[in-house]
């Protein structure tokens, strides 16, 4: 066979109908359709499933407790709410009254301070009125005026100073620190006097009756100078400080200075070296 000769199909057509057969079949009526019979059973009717719930098994007293708890909570909330309202109202009143309260507090504090100051002033006034006041009453040449300090052979000139208490209560442990000097440097020496410390009272008491005295001696002098001082040709100065405590345990001091008038037996105030409790500052005066 050549390439122009058609080949028979390797697989014949299935159920093919030729044109002739197709023409013959035209005009014929198709048989009615009969559904195939199957052995499948129809679906069963649906069943209705119902749920049956058991009644509440909670005891009645539990419900009562829960109800009581709810009521208590509501009651507490109402109480707190009313308290909050009351506190808010009180706060508002306090804010309104704050200036008045501040003024009242300031007035009370001022009154208390005034009362304290008045009490302190009254106490101080009482102490000032009742305390001791020790001062110099007299200065005079000793008898005899030429003196020798025990244990020493030097010649000195001595003078006595007398002190008294004019206060209403005794002076405790009065001590008379005294010195005697003369010459052109006397004033300078007196103003530079060093006052010893006196922290605790020593000795007895000095009441407002009677007096107390002490003797002051000059530095060693020759016989000529001693006679000049004794005869009044040269002024002699007696000075020092009286130290004591009052019955209120307060410390006090009185500075004194007296000088002998030339050609006289009398002593007068030096014009310096005298003070009462407050020491003078001579360095400021010198400037």
PDB file of C-alpha atoms in Angstrom:
ATOM      1  CA  UNK A   1       0.000   0.000   0.000  1.00  0.00           C
ATOM      2  CA  UNK A   2       1.033   3.399  -0.741  1.00  0.00           C
ATOM      3  CA  UNK A   3       0.601   6.447   1.356  1.00  0.00           C
ATOM      4  CA  UNK A   4      -2.606   7.512  -0.495  1.00  0.00           C
ATOM      5  CA  UNK A   5      -4.578   4.397   0.494  1.00  0.00           C
ATOM      6  CA  UNK A   6      -6.578   5.073   3.775  1.00  0.00           C
ATOM      7  CA  UNK A   7      -5.832   2.917   6.748  1.00  0.00           C
ATOM      8  CA  UNK A   8      -8.396   1.011   8.693  1.00  0.00           C
ATOM      9  CA  UNK A   9      -8.769   2.448  12.228  1.00  0.00           C
ATOM     10  CA  UNK A  10      -6.989   0.373  14.822  1.00  0.00           C
ATOM     11  CA  UNK A  11     -10.019   0.638  17.122  1.00  0.00           C
ATOM     12  CA  UNK A  12     -13.479   0.494  15.505  1.00  0.00           C
ATOM     13  CA  UNK A  13     -16.135   2.981  16.560  1.00  0.00           C
ATOM     14  CA  UNK A  14     -18.566   1.692  19.144  1.00  0.00           C
ATOM     15  CA  UNK A  15     -22.314   1.896  18.559  1.00  0.00           C
ATOM     16  CA  UNK A  16     -21.887   3.903  15.452  1.00  0.00           C
ATOM     17  CA  UNK A  17     -24.895   4.477  13.181  1.00  0.00           C
ATOM     18  CA  UNK A  18     -24.560   4.711   9.499  1.00  0.00           C
ATOM     19  CA  UNK A  19     -26.426   7.299   7.451  1.00  0.00           C
ATOM     20  CA  UNK A  20     -28.751   4.672   6.056  1.00  0.00           C
ATOM     21  CA  UNK A  21     -29.686   3.364   9.404  1.00  0.00           C
ATOM     22  CA  UNK A  22     -30.206   6.885  10.629  1.00  0.00           C
ATOM     23  CA  UNK A  23     -32.648   7.551   7.781  1.00  0.00           C
ATOM     24  CA  UNK A  24     -34.564   4.394   8.617  1.00  0.00           C
ATOM     25  CA  UNK A  25     -34.856   5.297  12.218  1.00  0.00           C
ATOM     26  CA  UNK A  26     -36.325   8.683  11.438  1.00  0.00           C
ATOM     27  CA  UNK A  27     -40.016   8.768  12.057  1.00  0.00           C
ATOM     28  CA  UNK A  28     -39.974   6.215  14.786  1.00  0.00           C
ATOM     29  CA  UNK A  29     -41.165   7.260  18.269  1.00  0.00           C
ATOM     30  CA  UNK A  30     -38.772   6.812  21.196  1.00  0.00           C
ATOM     31  CA  UNK A  31     -39.997   4.392  23.845  1.00  0.00           C
ATOM     32  CA  UNK A  32     -41.066   5.921  27.173  1.00  0.00           C
ATOM     33  CA  UNK A  33     -38.435   6.335  29.958  1.00  0.00           C
ATOM     34  CA  UNK A  34     -38.693   3.833  32.711  1.00  0.00           C
ATOM     35  CA  UNK A  35     -36.644   4.654  35.743  1.00  0.00           C
ATOM     36  CA  UNK A  36     -34.406   1.920  36.921  1.00  0.00           C
ATOM     37  CA  UNK A  37     -35.404  -0.127  39.897  1.00  0.00           C
ATOM     38  CA  UNK A  38     -32.973   0.010  42.829  1.00  0.00           C
ATOM     39  CA  UNK A  39     -32.777  -1.924  46.080  1.00  0.00           C
ATOM     40  CA  UNK A  40     -31.881   1.187  48.255  1.00  0.00           C
ATOM     41  CA  UNK A  41     -34.249   1.599  51.212  1.00  0.00           C
ATOM     42  CA  UNK A  42     -35.804   5.000  51.813  1.00  0.00           C
ATOM     43  CA  UNK A  43     -34.422   7.266  54.585  1.00  0.00           C
ATOM     44  CA  UNK A  44     -35.987   6.715  57.982  1.00  0.00           C
ATOM     45  CA  UNK A  45     -38.248   9.310  59.507  1.00  0.00           C
ATOM     46  CA  UNK A  46     -36.295  11.828  61.728  1.00  0.00           C
ATOM     47  CA  UNK A  47     -36.609  11.240  65.475  1.00  0.00           C
ATOM     48  CA  UNK A  48     -37.208  14.145  67.934  1.00  0.00           C
ATOM     49  CA  UNK A  49     -34.834  14.084  70.968  1.00  0.00           C
ATOM     50  CA  UNK A  50     -35.991  15.926  74.120  1.00  0.00           C
ATOM     51  CA  UNK A  51     -33.763  17.030  77.160  1.00  0.00           C
ATOM     52  CA  UNK A  52     -35.233  16.638  80.574  1.00  0.00           C
ATOM     53  CA  UNK A  53     -33.431  18.989  83.247  1.00  0.00           C
ATOM     54  CA  UNK A  54     -33.327  18.123  86.902  1.00  0.00           C
ATOM     55  CA  UNK A  55     -34.724  20.736  89.324  1.00  0.00           C
ATOM     56  CA  UNK A  56     -32.225  23.081  91.269  1.00  0.00           C
ATOM     57  CA  UNK A  57     -30.647  21.066  94.071  1.00  0.00           C
ATOM     58  CA  UNK A  58     -29.186  24.160  95.983  1.00  0.00           C
ATOM     59  CA  UNK A  59     -30.454  24.274  99.592  1.00  0.00           C
ATOM     60  CA  UNK A  60     -32.750  27.178 100.467  1.00  0.00           C
ATOM     61  CA  UNK A  61     -30.439  28.443 103.219  1.00  0.00           C
ATOM     62  CA  UNK A  62     -27.664  29.108 100.696  1.00  0.00           C
ATOM     63  CA  UNK A  63     -29.987  31.346  98.750  1.00  0.00           C
ATOM     64  CA  UNK A  64     -30.906  33.074 101.994  1.00  0.00           C
ATOM     65  CA  UNK A  65     -27.231  33.665 102.827  1.00  0.00           C
ATOM     66  CA  UNK A  66     -26.513  35.057  99.371  1.00  0.00           C
ATOM     67  CA  UNK A  67     -29.522  37.344  99.607  1.00  0.00           C
ATOM     68  CA  UNK A  68     -28.415  38.533 103.063  1.00  0.00           C
ATOM     69  CA  UNK A  69     -24.904  39.221 101.734  1.00  0.00           C
ATOM     70  CA  UNK A  70     -26.328  41.295  98.907  1.00  0.00           C
ATOM     71  CA  UNK A  71     -28.497  43.257 101.340  1.00  0.00           C
ATOM     72  CA  UNK A  72     -25.517  43.850 103.651  1.00  0.00           C
ATOM     73  CA  UNK A  73     -23.425  45.081 100.731  1.00  0.00           C
ATOM     74  CA  UNK A  74     -26.172  47.481  99.673  1.00  0.00           C
ATOM     75  CA  UNK A  75     -26.539  48.728 103.276  1.00  0.00           C
ATOM     76  CA  UNK A  76     -22.778  49.283 103.663  1.00  0.00           C
ATOM     77  CA  UNK A  77     -22.650  51.110 100.360  1.00  0.00           C
ATOM     78  CA  UNK A  78     -25.457  53.396 101.494  1.00  0.00           C
ATOM     79  CA  UNK A  79     -23.710  54.053 104.819  1.00  0.00           C
ATOM     80  CA  UNK A  80     -20.430  54.879 103.074  1.00  0.00           C
ATOM     81  CA  UNK A  81     -22.235  57.111 100.644  1.00  0.00           C
ATOM     82  CA  UNK A  82     -23.906  59.059 103.455  1.00  0.00           C
ATOM     83  CA  UNK A  83     -20.607  59.308 105.340  1.00  0.00           C
ATOM     84  CA  UNK A  84     -18.937  60.623 102.202  1.00  0.00           C
ATOM     85  CA  UNK A  85     -21.668  63.244 101.855  1.00  0.00           C
ATOM     86  CA  UNK A  86     -21.251  64.235 105.502  1.00  0.00           C
ATOM     87  CA  UNK A  87     -17.475  64.456 105.197  1.00  0.00           C
ATOM     88  CA  UNK A  88     -17.753  66.500 102.028  1.00  0.00           C
ATOM     89  CA  UNK A  89     -20.091  68.905 103.782  1.00  0.00           C
ATOM     90  CA  UNK A  90     -17.759  69.149 106.782  1.00  0.00           C
ATOM     91  CA  UNK A  91     -14.789  69.740 104.488  1.00  0.00           C
ATOM     92  CA  UNK A  92     -16.668  72.511 102.779  1.00  0.00           C
ATOM     93  CA  UNK A  93     -17.446  74.141 106.113  1.00  0.00           C
ATOM     94  CA  UNK A  94     -13.814  73.783 107.204  1.00  0.00           C
ATOM     95  CA  UNK A  95     -12.655  75.419 103.983  1.00  0.00           C
ATOM     96  CA  UNK A  96     -15.087  78.261 104.569  1.00  0.00           C
ATOM     97  CA  UNK A  97     -13.981  78.637 108.186  1.00  0.00           C
ATOM     98  CA  UNK A  98     -10.258  78.208 107.461  1.00  0.00           C
ATOM     99  CA  UNK A  99      -9.426  81.937 107.563  1.00  0.00           C
ATOM    100  CA  UNK A 100     -11.288  82.342 110.852  1.00  0.00           C
ATOM    101  CA  UNK A 101      -9.585  79.273 112.328  1.00  0.00           C
ATOM    102  CA  UNK A 102      -6.203  80.614 111.235  1.00  0.00           C
ATOM    103  CA  UNK A 103      -6.944  83.958 112.829  1.00  0.00           C
ATOM    104  CA  UNK A 104      -8.081  82.258 116.030  1.00  0.00           C
ATOM    105  CA  UNK A 105      -4.960  80.082 116.126  1.00  0.00           C
ATOM    106  CA  UNK A 106      -2.713  83.095 115.549  1.00  0.00           C
ATOM    107  CA  UNK A 107      -4.525  85.009 118.277  1.00  0.00           C
ATOM    108  CA  UNK A 108      -4.162  82.076 120.688  1.00  0.00           C
ATOM    109  CA  UNK A 109      -0.449  81.738 119.895  1.00  0.00           C
ATOM    110  CA  UNK A 110       0.048  85.467 120.359  1.00  0.00           C
ATOM    111  CA  UNK A 111      -1.796  85.374 123.664  1.00  0.00           C
ATOM    112  CA  UNK A 112       0.300  82.428 124.836  1.00  0.00           C
ATOM    113  CA  UNK A 113       3.502  84.202 123.830  1.00  0.00           C
ATOM    114  CA  UNK A 114       2.401  87.347 125.623  1.00  0.00           C
ATOM    115  CA  UNK A 115       1.523  85.346 128.718  1.00  0.00           C
ATOM    116  CA  UNK A 116       4.928  83.636 128.652  1.00  0.00           C
ATOM    117  CA  UNK A 117       6.735  86.929 128.257  1.00  0.00           C
ATOM    118  CA  UNK A 118       4.663  88.429 131.056  1.00  0.00           C
ATOM    119  CA  UNK A 119       5.427  85.459 133.289  1.00  0.00           C
ATOM    120  CA  UNK A 120       9.116  85.636 132.468  1.00  0.00           C
ATOM    121  CA  UNK A 121       9.116  89.358 133.070  1.00  0.00           C
ATOM    122  CA  UNK A 122       7.304  88.855 136.370  1.00  0.00           C
ATOM    123  CA  UNK A 123       9.823  86.196 137.387  1.00  0.00           C
ATOM    124  CA  UNK A 124      12.741  88.398 136.444  1.00  0.00           C
ATOM    125  CA  UNK A 125      11.172  91.364 138.194  1.00  0.00           C
ATOM    126  CA  UNK A 126      10.751  89.250 141.305  1.00  0.00           C
ATOM    127  CA  UNK A 127      14.391  88.171 141.191  1.00  0.00           C
ATOM    128  CA  UNK A 128      15.565  91.725 140.606  1.00  0.00           C
ATOM    129  CA  UNK A 129      13.521  92.863 143.577  1.00  0.00           C
ATOM    130  CA  UNK A 130      14.640  90.107 145.935  1.00  0.00           C
ATOM    131  CA  UNK A 131      18.298  89.519 144.975  1.00  0.00           C
ATOM    132  CA  UNK A 132      21.423  90.683 146.796  1.00  0.00           C
ATOM    133  CA  UNK A 133      23.244  93.897 145.898  1.00  0.00           C
ATOM    134  CA  UNK A 134      26.813  94.123 147.198  1.00  0.00           C
ATOM    135  CA  UNK A 135      28.717  97.402 146.841  1.00  0.00           C
ATOM    136  CA  UNK A 136      31.627  99.300 148.383  1.00  0.00           C
ATOM    137  CA  UNK A 137      30.721 101.439 151.380  1.00  0.00           C
ATOM    138  CA  UNK A 138      34.084 102.854 152.465  1.00  0.00           C
ATOM    139  CA  UNK A 139      37.819 102.899 151.756  1.00  0.00           C
ATOM    140  CA  UNK A 140      40.424 103.980 154.335  1.00  0.00           C
ATOM    141  CA  UNK A 141      44.022 103.602 155.244  1.00  0.00           C
ATOM    142  CA  UNK A 142      44.791 100.511 157.294  1.00  0.00           C
ATOM    143  CA  UNK A 143      45.945 100.726 160.900  1.00  0.00           C
ATOM    144  CA  UNK A 144      48.877 100.831 160.757  1.00  0.00           C
ATOM    145  CA  UNK A 145      49.192 101.891 157.116  1.00  0.00           C
ATOM    146  CA  UNK A 146      52.698 100.439 156.790  1.00  0.00           C
ATOM    147  CA  UNK A 147      52.257  96.697 156.461  1.00  0.00           C
ATOM    148  CA  UNK A 148      54.236  93.580 155.803  1.00  0.00           C
ATOM    149  CA  UNK A 149      52.743  90.590 154.062  1.00  0.00           C
ATOM    150  CA  UNK A 150      53.227  87.423 156.116  1.00  0.00           C
ATOM    151  CA  UNK A 151      56.218  85.469 154.891  1.00  0.00           C
ATOM    152  CA  UNK A 152      57.764  88.486 153.159  1.00  0.00           C
ATOM    153  CA  UNK A 153      60.033  91.268 154.469  1.00  0.00           C
ATOM    154  CA  UNK A 154      59.168  93.928 151.883  1.00  0.00           C
ATOM    155  CA  UNK A 155      57.575  97.187 153.053  1.00  0.00           C
ATOM    156  CA  UNK A 156      54.177  98.001 151.585  1.00  0.00           C
ATOM    157  CA  UNK A 157      51.366 100.497 152.140  1.00  0.00           C
ATOM    158  CA  UNK A 158      47.923  99.048 152.849  1.00  0.00           C
ATOM    159  CA  UNK A 159      44.345 100.306 152.704  1.00  0.00           C
ATOM    160  CA  UNK A 160      41.041  98.658 153.655  1.00  0.00           C
ATOM    161  CA  UNK A 161      37.854  98.396 151.590  1.00  0.00           C
ATOM    162  CA  UNK A 162      34.446  97.742 153.209  1.00  0.00           C
ATOM    163  CA  UNK A 163      31.459  96.250 151.364  1.00  0.00           C
ATOM    164  CA  UNK A 164      27.807  95.731 152.302  1.00  0.00           C
ATOM    165  CA  UNK A 165      24.651  94.126 150.925  1.00  0.00           C
ATOM    166  CA  UNK A 166      21.651  96.367 150.311  1.00  0.00           C
ATOM    167  CA  UNK A 167      19.446  93.619 148.855  1.00  0.00           C
ATOM    168  CA  UNK A 168      16.556  91.778 150.496  1.00  0.00           C
ATOM    169  CA  UNK A 169      18.277  88.386 150.443  1.00  0.00           C
ATOM    170  CA  UNK A 170      21.824  87.290 151.359  1.00  0.00           C
ATOM    171  CA  UNK A 171      24.760  87.287 148.978  1.00  0.00           C
ATOM    172  CA  UNK A 172      26.210  83.807 148.673  1.00  0.00           C
ATOM    173  CA  UNK A 173      30.008  83.400 148.894  1.00  0.00           C
ATOM    174  CA  UNK A 174      31.049  87.049 148.512  1.00  0.00           C
ATOM    175  CA  UNK A 175      34.696  87.467 147.498  1.00  0.00           C
ATOM    176  CA  UNK A 176      36.592  90.779 147.456  1.00  0.00           C
ATOM    177  CA  UNK A 177      39.413  90.886 144.911  1.00  0.00           C
ATOM    178  CA  UNK A 178      41.383  94.056 145.789  1.00  0.00           C
ATOM    179  CA  UNK A 179      44.600  95.823 144.790  1.00  0.00           C
ATOM    180  CA  UNK A 180      46.397  99.052 145.714  1.00  0.00           C
ATOM    181  CA  UNK A 181      48.577 101.153 143.446  1.00  0.00           C
ATOM    182  CA  UNK A 182      49.922 104.656 142.949  1.00  0.00           C
ATOM    183  CA  UNK A 183      51.837 106.771 140.451  1.00  0.00           C
ATOM    184  CA  UNK A 184      51.266 108.152 137.009  1.00  0.00           C
ATOM    185  CA  UNK A 185      50.417 104.750 135.482  1.00  0.00           C
ATOM    186  CA  UNK A 186      47.748 103.983 138.081  1.00  0.00           C
ATOM    187  CA  UNK A 187      44.760 104.629 135.817  1.00  0.00           C
ATOM    188  CA  UNK A 188      46.179 102.519 132.985  1.00  0.00           C
ATOM    189  CA  UNK A 189      46.862  99.656 135.370  1.00  0.00           C
ATOM    190  CA  UNK A 190      43.369  99.806 136.868  1.00  0.00           C
ATOM    191  CA  UNK A 191      41.675  99.704 133.469  1.00  0.00           C
ATOM    192  CA  UNK A 192      43.732  96.636 132.502  1.00  0.00           C
ATOM    193  CA  UNK A 193      42.821  94.714 135.645  1.00  0.00           C
ATOM    194  CA  UNK A 194      42.282  90.987 135.026  1.00  0.00           C
ATOM    195  CA  UNK A 195      39.213  89.595 136.753  1.00  0.00           C
ATOM    196  CA  UNK A 196      39.581  86.004 137.971  1.00  0.00           C
ATOM    197  CA  UNK A 197      36.898  83.461 137.162  1.00  0.00           C
ATOM    198  CA  UNK A 198      34.440  82.531 139.892  1.00  0.00           C
ATOM    199  CA  UNK A 199      32.210  79.606 138.947  1.00  0.00           C
ATOM    200  CA  UNK A 200      30.981  78.405 142.336  1.00  0.00           C
ATOM    201  CA  UNK A 201      30.373  80.320 145.569  1.00  0.00           C
ATOM    202  CA  UNK A 202      32.941  79.855 148.301  1.00  0.00           C
ATOM    203  CA  UNK A 203      32.729  80.888 151.932  1.00  0.00           C
ATOM    204  CA  UNK A 204      29.722  82.169 153.836  1.00  0.00           C
ATOM    205  CA  UNK A 205      26.958  84.646 153.220  1.00  0.00           C
ATOM    206  CA  UNK A 206      26.607  88.392 153.577  1.00  0.00           C
ATOM    207  CA  UNK A 207      23.188  89.577 154.707  1.00  0.00           C
ATOM    208  CA  UNK A 208      21.792  93.072 154.681  1.00  0.00           C
ATOM    209  CA  UNK A 209      23.037  93.707 158.210  1.00  0.00           C
ATOM    210  CA  UNK A 210      26.739  94.398 158.830  1.00  0.00           C
ATOM    211  CA  UNK A 211      29.578  94.522 156.336  1.00  0.00           C
ATOM    212  CA  UNK A 212      32.696  92.727 155.186  1.00  0.00           C
ATOM    213  CA  UNK A 213      36.136  94.176 154.470  1.00  0.00           C
ATOM    214  CA  UNK A 214      39.457  93.266 152.946  1.00  0.00           C
ATOM    215  CA  UNK A 215      42.934  94.800 152.911  1.00  0.00           C
ATOM    216  CA  UNK A 216      44.788  95.756 149.736  1.00  0.00           C
ATOM    217  CA  UNK A 217      48.571  96.238 149.645  1.00  0.00           C
ATOM    218  CA  UNK A 218      50.761  98.082 147.169  1.00  0.00           C
ATOM    219  CA  UNK A 219      53.813  96.624 145.525  1.00  0.00           C
ATOM    220  CA  UNK A 220      56.999  96.843 147.633  1.00  0.00           C
ATOM    221  CA  UNK A 221      58.081 100.490 148.226  1.00  0.00           C
ATOM    222  CA  UNK A 222      61.060 102.189 149.810  1.00  0.00           C
ATOM    223  CA  UNK A 223      60.800 104.107 153.045  1.00  0.00           C
ATOM    224  CA  UNK A 224      60.512 107.530 151.388  1.00  0.00           C
ATOM    225  CA  UNK A 225      57.649 106.488 149.089  1.00  0.00           C
ATOM    226  CA  UNK A 226      55.906 104.782 151.976  1.00  0.00           C
ATOM    227  CA  UNK A 227      55.903 108.005 154.012  1.00  0.00           C
ATOM    228  CA  UNK A 228      54.670 110.029 151.041  1.00  0.00           C
ATOM    229  CA  UNK A 229      51.703 107.675 150.610  1.00  0.00           C
ATOM    230  CA  UNK A 230      50.917 107.575 154.303  1.00  0.00           C
ATOM    231  CA  UNK A 231      51.176 111.367 154.747  1.00  0.00           C
ATOM    232  CA  UNK A 232      49.015 112.042 151.687  1.00  0.00           C
ATOM    233  CA  UNK A 233      51.665 113.638 149.564  1.00  0.00           C
ATOM    234  CA  UNK A 234      51.006 110.940 146.933  1.00  0.00           C
ATOM    235  CA  UNK A 235      47.544 109.604 146.063  1.00  0.00           C
ATOM    236  CA  UNK A 236      46.941 105.912 146.633  1.00  0.00           C
ATOM    237  CA  UNK A 237      44.322 103.981 144.659  1.00  0.00           C
ATOM    238  CA  UNK A 238      42.408 100.991 145.960  1.00  0.00           C
ATOM    239  CA  UNK A 239      40.470  99.037 143.328  1.00  0.00           C
ATOM    240  CA  UNK A 240      39.143  95.602 142.500  1.00  0.00           C
ATOM    241  CA  UNK A 241      35.923  93.609 142.073  1.00  0.00           C
ATOM    242  CA  UNK A 242      33.349  92.067 144.421  1.00  0.00           C
ATOM    243  CA  UNK A 243      32.166  88.650 143.178  1.00  0.00           C
ATOM    244  CA  UNK A 244      29.139  86.826 144.596  1.00  0.00           C
ATOM    245  CA  UNK A 245      25.986  84.793 143.831  1.00  0.00           C
ATOM    246  CA  UNK A 246      22.393  85.507 144.761  1.00  0.00           C
ATOM    247  CA  UNK A 247      19.875  83.019 146.185  1.00  0.00           C
ATOM    248  CA  UNK A 248      18.689  82.307 142.616  1.00  0.00           C
ATOM    249  CA  UNK A 249      22.197  80.978 141.748  1.00  0.00           C
ATOM    250  CA  UNK A 250      22.936  83.895 139.448  1.00  0.00           C
ATOM    251  CA  UNK A 251      26.461  85.317 139.358  1.00  0.00           C
ATOM    252  CA  UNK A 252      27.077  89.019 139.994  1.00  0.00           C
ATOM    253  CA  UNK A 253      30.052  91.342 140.278  1.00  0.00           C
ATOM    254  CA  UNK A 254      30.675  94.919 141.305  1.00  0.00           C
ATOM    255  CA  UNK A 255      33.789  96.782 140.181  1.00  0.00           C
ATOM    256  CA  UNK A 256      35.132  99.524 142.414  1.00  0.00           C
ATOM    257  CA  UNK A 257      37.907 102.111 142.474  1.00  0.00           C
ATOM    258  CA  UNK A 258      38.584 104.775 145.125  1.00  0.00           C
ATOM    259  CA  UNK A 259      41.531 107.106 145.507  1.00  0.00           C
ATOM    260  CA  UNK A 260      42.790 109.083 148.469  1.00  0.00           C
ATOM    261  CA  UNK A 261      42.538 112.823 148.210  1.00  0.00           C
ATOM    262  CA  UNK A 262      46.007 114.431 148.621  1.00  0.00           C
ATOM    263  CA  UNK A 263      46.622 115.880 152.073  1.00  0.00           C
ATOM    264  CA  UNK A 264      43.446 114.201 153.333  1.00  0.00           C
ATOM    265  CA  UNK A 265      42.357 110.966 154.926  1.00  0.00           C
ATOM    266  CA  UNK A 266      39.245 110.691 152.740  1.00  0.00           C
ATOM    267  CA  UNK A 267      38.808 108.499 149.666  1.00  0.00           C
ATOM    268  CA  UNK A 268      36.638 109.439 146.699  1.00  0.00           C
ATOM    269  CA  UNK A 269      35.434 107.737 143.521  1.00  0.00           C
ATOM    270  CA  UNK A 270      38.160 107.403 140.881  1.00  0.00           C
ATOM    271  CA  UNK A 271      35.830 108.308 138.028  1.00  0.00           C
ATOM    272  CA  UNK A 272      36.639 105.001 136.306  1.00  0.00           C
ATOM    273  CA  UNK A 273      36.895 101.352 137.274  1.00  0.00           C
ATOM    274  CA  UNK A 274      33.376 101.248 138.750  1.00  0.00           C
ATOM    275  CA  UNK A 275      30.580  99.097 137.327  1.00  0.00           C
ATOM    276  CA  UNK A 276      27.669  96.933 138.316  1.00  0.00           C
ATOM    277  CA  UNK A 277      27.349  93.500 136.616  1.00  0.00           C
ATOM    278  CA  UNK A 278      28.337  94.900 133.194  1.00  0.00           C
ATOM    279  CA  UNK A 279      32.068  95.391 132.687  1.00  0.00           C
ATOM    280  CA  UNK A 280      33.095  98.542 130.839  1.00  0.00           C
ATOM    281  CA  UNK A 281      34.999  98.253 127.567  1.00  0.00           C
ATOM    282  CA  UNK A 282      37.820 100.744 127.897  1.00  0.00           C
ATOM    283  CA  UNK A 283      39.269  99.800 124.494  1.00  0.00           C
ATOM    284  CA  UNK A 284      36.259 101.368 122.763  1.00  0.00           C
ATOM    285  CA  UNK A 285      36.440 104.436 124.991  1.00  0.00           C
ATOM    286  CA  UNK A 286      40.094 104.919 124.103  1.00  0.00           C
ATOM    287  CA  UNK A 287      39.241 105.025 120.370  1.00  0.00           C
TER     288      UNK A 287
END
